[in-house]
Coordinates of C-alpha atoms in Angstrom, one line a residue:
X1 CA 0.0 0.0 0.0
X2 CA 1.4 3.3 -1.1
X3 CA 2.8 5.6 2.3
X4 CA 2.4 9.2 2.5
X5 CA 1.8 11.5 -0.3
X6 CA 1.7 8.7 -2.6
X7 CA -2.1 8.1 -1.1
X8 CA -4.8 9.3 -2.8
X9 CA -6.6 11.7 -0.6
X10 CA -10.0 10.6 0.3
X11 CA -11.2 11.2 3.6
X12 CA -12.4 14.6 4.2
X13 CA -10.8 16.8 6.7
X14 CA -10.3 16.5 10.1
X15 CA -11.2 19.1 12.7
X16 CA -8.1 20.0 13.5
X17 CA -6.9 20.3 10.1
X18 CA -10.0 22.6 9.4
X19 CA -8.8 24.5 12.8
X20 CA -5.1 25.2 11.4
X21 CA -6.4 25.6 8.0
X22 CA -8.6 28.7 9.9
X23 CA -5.6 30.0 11.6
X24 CA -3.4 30.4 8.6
X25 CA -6.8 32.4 7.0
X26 CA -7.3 29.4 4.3
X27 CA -10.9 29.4 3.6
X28 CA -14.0 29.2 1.3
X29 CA -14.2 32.5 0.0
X30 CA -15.7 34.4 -3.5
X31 CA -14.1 37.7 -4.0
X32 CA -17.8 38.0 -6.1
X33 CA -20.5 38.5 -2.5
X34 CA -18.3 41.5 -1.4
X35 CA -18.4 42.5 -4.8
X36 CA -22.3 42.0 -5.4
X37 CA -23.0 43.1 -1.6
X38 CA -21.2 46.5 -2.1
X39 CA -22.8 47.6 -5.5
X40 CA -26.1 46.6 -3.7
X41 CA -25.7 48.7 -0.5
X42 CA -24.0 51.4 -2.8
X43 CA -27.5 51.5 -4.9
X44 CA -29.5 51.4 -1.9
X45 CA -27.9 54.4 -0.5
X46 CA -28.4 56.5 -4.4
X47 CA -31.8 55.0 -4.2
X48 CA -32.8 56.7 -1.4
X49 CA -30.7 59.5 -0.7
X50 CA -28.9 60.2 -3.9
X51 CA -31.0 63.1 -5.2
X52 CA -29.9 65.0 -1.5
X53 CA -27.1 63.8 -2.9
X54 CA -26.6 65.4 -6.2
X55 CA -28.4 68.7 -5.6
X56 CA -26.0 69.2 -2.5
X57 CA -23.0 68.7 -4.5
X58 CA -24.6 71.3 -7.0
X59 CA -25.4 73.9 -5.0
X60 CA -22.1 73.7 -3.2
X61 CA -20.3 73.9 -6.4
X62 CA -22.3 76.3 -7.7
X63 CA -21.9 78.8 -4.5
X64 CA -18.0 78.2 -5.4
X65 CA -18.3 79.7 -9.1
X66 CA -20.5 82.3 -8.3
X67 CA -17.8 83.4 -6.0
X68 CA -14.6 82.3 -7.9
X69 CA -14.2 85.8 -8.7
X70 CA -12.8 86.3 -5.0
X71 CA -10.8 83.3 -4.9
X72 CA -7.6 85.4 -6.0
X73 CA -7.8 87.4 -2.3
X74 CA -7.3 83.8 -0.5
X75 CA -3.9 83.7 1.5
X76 CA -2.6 82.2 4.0
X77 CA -5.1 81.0 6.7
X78 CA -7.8 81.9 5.0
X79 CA -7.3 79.6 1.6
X80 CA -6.7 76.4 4.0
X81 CA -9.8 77.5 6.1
X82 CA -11.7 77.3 2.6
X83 CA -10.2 74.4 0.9
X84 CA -10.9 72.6 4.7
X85 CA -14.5 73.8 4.1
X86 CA -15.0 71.8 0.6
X87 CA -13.7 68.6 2.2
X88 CA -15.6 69.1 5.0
X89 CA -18.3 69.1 3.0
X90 CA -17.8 66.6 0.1
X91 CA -17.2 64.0 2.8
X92 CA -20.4 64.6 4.4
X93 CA -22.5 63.9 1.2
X94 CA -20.0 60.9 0.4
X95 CA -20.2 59.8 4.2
X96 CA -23.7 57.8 4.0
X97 CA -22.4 56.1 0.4
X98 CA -18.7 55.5 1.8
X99 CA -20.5 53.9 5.3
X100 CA -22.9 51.5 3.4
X101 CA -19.7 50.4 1.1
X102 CA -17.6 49.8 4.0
X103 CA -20.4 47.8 6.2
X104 CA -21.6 46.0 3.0
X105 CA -17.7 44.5 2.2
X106 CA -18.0 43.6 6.4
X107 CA -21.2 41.6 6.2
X108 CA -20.2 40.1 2.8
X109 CA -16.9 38.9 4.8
X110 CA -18.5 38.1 8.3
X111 CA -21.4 35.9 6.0
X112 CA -18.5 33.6 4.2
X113 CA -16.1 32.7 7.0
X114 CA -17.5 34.8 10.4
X115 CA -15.1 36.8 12.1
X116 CA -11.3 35.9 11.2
X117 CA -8.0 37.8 11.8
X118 CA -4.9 36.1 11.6
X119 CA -1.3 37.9 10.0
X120 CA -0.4 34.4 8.8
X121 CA -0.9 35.7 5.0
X122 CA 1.2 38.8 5.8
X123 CA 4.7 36.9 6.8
X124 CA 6.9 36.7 4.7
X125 CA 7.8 33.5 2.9
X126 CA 10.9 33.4 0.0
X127 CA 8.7 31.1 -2.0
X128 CA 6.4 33.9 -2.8
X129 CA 9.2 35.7 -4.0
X130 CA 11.0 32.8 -6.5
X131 CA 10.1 33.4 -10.1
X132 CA 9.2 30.1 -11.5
X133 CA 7.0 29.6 -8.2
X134 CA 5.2 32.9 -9.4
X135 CA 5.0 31.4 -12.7
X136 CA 3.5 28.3 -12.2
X137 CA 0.6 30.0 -10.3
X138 CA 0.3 32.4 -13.4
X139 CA -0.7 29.5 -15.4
X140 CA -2.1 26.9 -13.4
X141 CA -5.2 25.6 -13.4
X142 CA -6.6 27.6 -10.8
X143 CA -5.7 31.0 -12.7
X144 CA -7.5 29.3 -15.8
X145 CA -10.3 29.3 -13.6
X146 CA -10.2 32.5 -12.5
X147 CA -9.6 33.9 -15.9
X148 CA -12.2 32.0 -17.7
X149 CA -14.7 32.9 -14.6
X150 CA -13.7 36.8 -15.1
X151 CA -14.2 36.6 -19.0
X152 CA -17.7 35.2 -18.0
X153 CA -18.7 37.3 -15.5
X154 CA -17.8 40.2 -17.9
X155 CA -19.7 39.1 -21.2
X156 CA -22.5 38.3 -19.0
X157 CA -22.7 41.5 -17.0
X158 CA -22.3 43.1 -20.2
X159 CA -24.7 41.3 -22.3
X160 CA -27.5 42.1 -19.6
X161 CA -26.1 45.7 -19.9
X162 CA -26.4 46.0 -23.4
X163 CA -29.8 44.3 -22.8
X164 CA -31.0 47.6 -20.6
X165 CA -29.2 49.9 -22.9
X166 CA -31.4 48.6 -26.4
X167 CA -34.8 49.3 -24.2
X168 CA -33.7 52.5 -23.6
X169 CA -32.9 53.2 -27.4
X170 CA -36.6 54.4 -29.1
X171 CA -35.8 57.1 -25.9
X172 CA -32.6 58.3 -26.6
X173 CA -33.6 60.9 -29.3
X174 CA -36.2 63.1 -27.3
X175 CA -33.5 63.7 -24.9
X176 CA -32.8 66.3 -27.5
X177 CA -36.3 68.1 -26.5
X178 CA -35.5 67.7 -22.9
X179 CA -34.2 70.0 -20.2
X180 CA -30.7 69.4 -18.8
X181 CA -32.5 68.7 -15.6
X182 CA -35.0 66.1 -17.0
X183 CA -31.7 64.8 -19.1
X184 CA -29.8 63.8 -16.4
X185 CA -33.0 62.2 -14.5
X186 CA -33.0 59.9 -17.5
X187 CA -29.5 59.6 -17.6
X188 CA -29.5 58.5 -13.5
X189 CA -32.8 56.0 -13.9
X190 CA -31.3 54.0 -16.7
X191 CA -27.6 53.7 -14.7
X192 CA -29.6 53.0 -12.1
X193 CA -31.9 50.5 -13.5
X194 CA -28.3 49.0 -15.5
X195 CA -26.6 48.6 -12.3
X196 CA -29.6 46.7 -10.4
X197 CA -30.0 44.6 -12.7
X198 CA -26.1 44.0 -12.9
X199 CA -26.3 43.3 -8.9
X200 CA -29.3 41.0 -9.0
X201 CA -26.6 39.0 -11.8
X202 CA -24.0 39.1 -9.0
X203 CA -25.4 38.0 -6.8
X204 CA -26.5 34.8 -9.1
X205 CA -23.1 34.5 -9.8
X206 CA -21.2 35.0 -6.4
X207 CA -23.6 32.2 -4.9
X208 CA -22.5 29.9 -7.6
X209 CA -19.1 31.4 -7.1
X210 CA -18.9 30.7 -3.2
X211 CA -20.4 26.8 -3.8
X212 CA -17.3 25.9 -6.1
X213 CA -15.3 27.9 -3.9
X214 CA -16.4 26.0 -1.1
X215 CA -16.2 22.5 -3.1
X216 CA -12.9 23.5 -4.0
X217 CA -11.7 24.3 -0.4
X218 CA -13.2 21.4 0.5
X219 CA -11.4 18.7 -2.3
X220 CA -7.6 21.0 -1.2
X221 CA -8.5 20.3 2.0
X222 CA -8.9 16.3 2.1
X223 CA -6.2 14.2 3.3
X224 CA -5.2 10.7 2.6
X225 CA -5.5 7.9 5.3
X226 CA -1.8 8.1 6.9
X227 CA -2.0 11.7 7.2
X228 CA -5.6 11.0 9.5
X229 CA -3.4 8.5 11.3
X230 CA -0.1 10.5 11.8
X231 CA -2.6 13.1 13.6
X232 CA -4.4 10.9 15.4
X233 CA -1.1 10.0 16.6
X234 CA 0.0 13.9 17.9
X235 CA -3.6 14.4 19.1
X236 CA -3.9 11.3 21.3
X237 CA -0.2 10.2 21.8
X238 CA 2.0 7.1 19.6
X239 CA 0.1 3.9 21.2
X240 CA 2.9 2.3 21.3
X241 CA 4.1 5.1 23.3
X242 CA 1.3 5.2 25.9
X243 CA 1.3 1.4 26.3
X244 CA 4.6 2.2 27.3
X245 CA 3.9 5.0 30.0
X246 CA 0.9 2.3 31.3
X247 CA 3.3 -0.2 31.6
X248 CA 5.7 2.3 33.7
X249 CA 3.1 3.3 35.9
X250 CA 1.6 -0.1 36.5
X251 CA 5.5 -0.7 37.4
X252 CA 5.9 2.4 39.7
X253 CA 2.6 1.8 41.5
X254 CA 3.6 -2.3 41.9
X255 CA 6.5 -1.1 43.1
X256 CA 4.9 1.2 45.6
X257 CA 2.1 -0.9 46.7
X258 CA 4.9 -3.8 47.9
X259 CA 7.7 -1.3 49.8
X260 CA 4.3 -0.4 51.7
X261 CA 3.9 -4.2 52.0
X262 CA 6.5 -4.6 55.4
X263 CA 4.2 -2.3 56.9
X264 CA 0.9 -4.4 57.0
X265 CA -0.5 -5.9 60.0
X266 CA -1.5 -9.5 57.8
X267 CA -1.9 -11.0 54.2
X268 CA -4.4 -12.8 54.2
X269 CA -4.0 -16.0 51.0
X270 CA -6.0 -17.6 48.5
X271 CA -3.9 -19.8 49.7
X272 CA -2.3 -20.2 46.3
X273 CA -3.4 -17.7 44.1
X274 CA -4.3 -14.5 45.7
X275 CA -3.2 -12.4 48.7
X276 CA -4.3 -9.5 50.2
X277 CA -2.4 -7.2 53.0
X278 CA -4.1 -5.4 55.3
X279 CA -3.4 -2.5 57.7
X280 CA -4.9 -0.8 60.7
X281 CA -4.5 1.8 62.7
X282 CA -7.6 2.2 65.4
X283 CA -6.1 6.0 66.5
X284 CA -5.9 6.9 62.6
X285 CA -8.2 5.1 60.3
X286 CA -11.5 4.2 60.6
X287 CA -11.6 0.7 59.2
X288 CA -9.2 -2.1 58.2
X289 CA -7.2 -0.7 55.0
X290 CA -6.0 -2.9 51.8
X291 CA -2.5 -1.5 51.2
X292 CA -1.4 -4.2 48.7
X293 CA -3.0 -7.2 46.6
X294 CA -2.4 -9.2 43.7
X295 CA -2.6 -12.2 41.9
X296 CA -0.4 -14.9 40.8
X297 CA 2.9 -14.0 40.6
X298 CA 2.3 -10.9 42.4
X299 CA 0.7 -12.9 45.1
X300 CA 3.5 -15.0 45.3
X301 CA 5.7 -11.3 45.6
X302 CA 3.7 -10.5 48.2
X303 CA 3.8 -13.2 50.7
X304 CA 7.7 -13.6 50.2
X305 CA 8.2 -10.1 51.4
X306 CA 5.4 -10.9 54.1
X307 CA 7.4 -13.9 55.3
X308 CA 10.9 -11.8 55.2
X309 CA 9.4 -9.0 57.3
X310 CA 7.5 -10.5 59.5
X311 CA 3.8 -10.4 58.7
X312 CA 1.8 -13.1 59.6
X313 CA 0.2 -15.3 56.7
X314 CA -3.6 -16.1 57.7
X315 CA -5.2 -18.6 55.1
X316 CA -9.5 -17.7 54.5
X317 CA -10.1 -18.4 50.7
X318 CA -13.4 -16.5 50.9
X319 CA -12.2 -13.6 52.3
X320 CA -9.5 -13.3 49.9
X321 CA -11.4 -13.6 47.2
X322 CA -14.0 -11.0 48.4
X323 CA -11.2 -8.6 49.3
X324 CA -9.8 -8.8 45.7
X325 CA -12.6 -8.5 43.9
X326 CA -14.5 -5.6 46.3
X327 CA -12.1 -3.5 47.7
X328 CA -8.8 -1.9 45.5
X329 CA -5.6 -0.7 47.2
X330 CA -6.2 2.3 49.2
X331 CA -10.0 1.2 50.1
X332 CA -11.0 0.5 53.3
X333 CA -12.6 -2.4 53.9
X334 CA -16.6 -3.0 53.8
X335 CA -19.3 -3.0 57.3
X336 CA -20.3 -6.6 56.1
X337 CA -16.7 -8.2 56.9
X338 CA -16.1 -6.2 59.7
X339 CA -16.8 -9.5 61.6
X340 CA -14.3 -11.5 59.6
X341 CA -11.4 -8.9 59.6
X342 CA -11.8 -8.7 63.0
X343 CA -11.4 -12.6 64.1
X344 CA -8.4 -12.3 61.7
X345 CA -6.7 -9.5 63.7
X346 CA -8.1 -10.5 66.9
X347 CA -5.6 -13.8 65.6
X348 CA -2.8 -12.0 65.0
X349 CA -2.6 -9.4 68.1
X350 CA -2.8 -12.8 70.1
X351 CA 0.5 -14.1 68.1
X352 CA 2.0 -10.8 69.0
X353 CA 1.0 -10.6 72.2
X354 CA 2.3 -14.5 73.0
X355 CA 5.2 -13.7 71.0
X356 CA 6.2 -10.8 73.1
X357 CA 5.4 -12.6 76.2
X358 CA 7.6 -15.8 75.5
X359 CA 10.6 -13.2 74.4

C-alpha cells in the first residue's frame, strides 16, 4: 500500500486540520459577494438619498463659481480654512455612500467565514518571491479558472447591460427636447436601473461562485489515510508510546504498593493464588485498609516479602477472594466483613502478644 503522499486523498478533513487551515486564513471565499454586496448597498444608498445627494453637490459647487471671482484674495489662513471647508463638506454627502460600502464589504466577509484575523498571510515567505513559483501560479489551473470565470462574469454582466441599454434606445432621441434637468433624470434611472439589474446577476453569480469555492476548499483540504493516522497520533499520543507510559506506571505503582507491604498488620492467602495485605491503625483510620494485593505472581511477591518482614500469613479463601474483587488498594474495607477482619486481627494481636510474652 502506497505511504504518505503517494495516497490518494480521500477522507475529508479532520477538525483540527480545518482548525489550522482557519488560523493560517485558508478558507472558502468568492471575491464575487463583497463585490455584489457592495454595488447593492451602494444602490440602496443612491436609491434613497442620492437626489440629497446630487443637488447638495450642485449647490455647493455652484456657490463656489458664483464666487470664484474672489478666490484670487485667498492667502494664507484663509485659503486652508476654505479648501478645509469643501472637504468638509464633500465628505459629508459621500459619508452615507462610503459607510454602506464599508459595512456592506464587512457583512459580505462576516457571511462567508465569520469573524477571522490572523497575520499568517502577511509573513513573509521566500517562495512567494522565486520566479518560477510565481509562474506556475500564473498559469495553473486555478488562474485558468479565475480567468475563464472573469471573461464570464464580464460578457454576461455586459450582455444584460447591453440588454437595458437597447430598451432605452426608441428614448434616446427626445432627450434632444429635454431639459438638462429632465436629461440627467433619465440619464441617472437608466444607470440606475443597468446597475440593479447588474447586482441582481452578482449576486446569481457570487452564490455559484462561493459553492465551487467552497467544493474547491473542501477537495484542497482532504487528506489521505496516513496523514488521519499521523494526527491521530500527535492528538492522542503514539500507542505504542502510551502502552509504554501504562506499563511504567503499573511498574511504579507495583513497586509502591509492595515497599508499603513490610508495613501491614496480615496478608491474608487464596492460599495459592491471591493475597491481600491489610493494615490498621484504630487511633488513625477508621476501618481495616488494603495496602497491597495481587494475583499470581504478584501474590506469590507479596507473601515472600510478608514472610521476610515478619507479617503473619492467615489462610480464608473466601475472604481473599472477596477482598480482591471488592475493595482496591487504598480502600477500606466494607461494614459486612467487619466480623471476619476482626477474628483475623483479633488472631494476629494474640500471636503478637504471646510472641512478646515468650521473648
Amino acid at each position: 500500500m502506497p505511504e504518505g503522499k503517494d495516497q490518494e486523498k480521500t477522507e475529508p478533513a479532520t477538525p483540527k486540520r480545518r482548525e489550522d487551515s482557519r488560523k493560517k486564513g485558508q478558507v472558502a471565499q468568492s471575491r464575487e459577494i463583497p463585490s455584489a454586496l457592495v454595488l447593492l448597498s451602494s444602490l440602496g444608498v443612491l436609491f434613497f438619498s442620492g437626489s440629497w445627494m446630487f443637488w447638495s453637490l450642485s449647490d455647493f459647487m455652484g456657490g463656489i463659481f458664483r464666487n470664484i471671482g474672489s478666490l484670487h484674495d485667498l492667502q494664507g489662513v484663509s485659503l486652508h480654512s476654505f479648501l478645509l471647508e469643501i472637504f468638509k463638506h464633500v465628505f459629508s454627502v459621500l459619508m452615507p455612500l462610503m459607510s454602506a460600502v464599508l459595512i456592506g464589504g464587512i457583512i459580505a466577509n462576516l457571511l462567508q467565514i465569520g469573524f477571522l484575523f490572523t497575520g499568517e498571510p502577511l509573513i513573509p515567505k521566500l517562495s512567494k518571491l522565486n520566479p518560477l513559483e510565481g509562474i506556475k501560479r500564473l498559469f495553473s489551473l486555478k488562474s485558468l479558472v479565475e480567468l475563464v470565470k472573469s471573461l464570464f462574469k464580464l460578457l454576461f454582466v455586459g450582455f444584460i447591460a447591453f440588454l437595458m441599454i437597447r430598451g432605452e434606445l426608441e428614448n434616446i432621441p427626445s432627450l434632444m427636447q429635454m431639459s438638462i434637468g429632465e436629461t440627467l433624470s433619465f440619464i441617472a434611472r437608466v444607470s440606475f436601473k443597468i446597475c440593479f439589474y447588474t447586482c441582481l446577476t452578482l449576486i446569481v453569480l457570487a452564490a455559484l461562485d462561493y459553492a465551487f469555492q467552497r467544493w474547491q476548499h473542501e477537495k484542497g483540504m482532504r487528506m489521505t489515510k496516513q496523514e488521519v493516522k499521523d494526527e491521530f497520533k500527535q492528538r492522542e499520543g503514539d500507542p505504542a508510546v502510551k502502552a509504554r507510559v501504562k506499563s511504567i506506571q503499573r511498574e511504579m505503582a507495583q513497586r509502591r504498593m509492595m515497599e508499603s507491604v513490610p508495613k501491614a498488620d496480615v496478608v491474608i492467602t487464596n492460599p495459592t493464588s491471591l493475597a491481600v495485605a491489610l493494615k490498621y491503625d484504630a487511633k488513625a483510620m477508621m476501618a481495616p485498609q488494603i495496602i497491597a494485593k495481587g494475583a499470581g505472581l504478584i501474590a506469590e511477591r507479596i507473601k515472600d516479602l510478608a514472610r521476610d518482614n515478619g507479617v503473619p500469613l492467615v489462610e480464608h479463601k473466601p475472604l481473599a477472594q472477596t477482598l480482591f474483587k471488592v475493595v482496591e488498594i487504598g480502600g477500606f474495607i466494607p461494614a459486612n466483613l467487619y466480623r471476619a477482619v476482626a477474628e483475623i486481627l483479633a488472631y494476629v494481636y494474640g500471636l503478637r502478644a504471646a510472641k512478646s510474652n515468650y521473648v
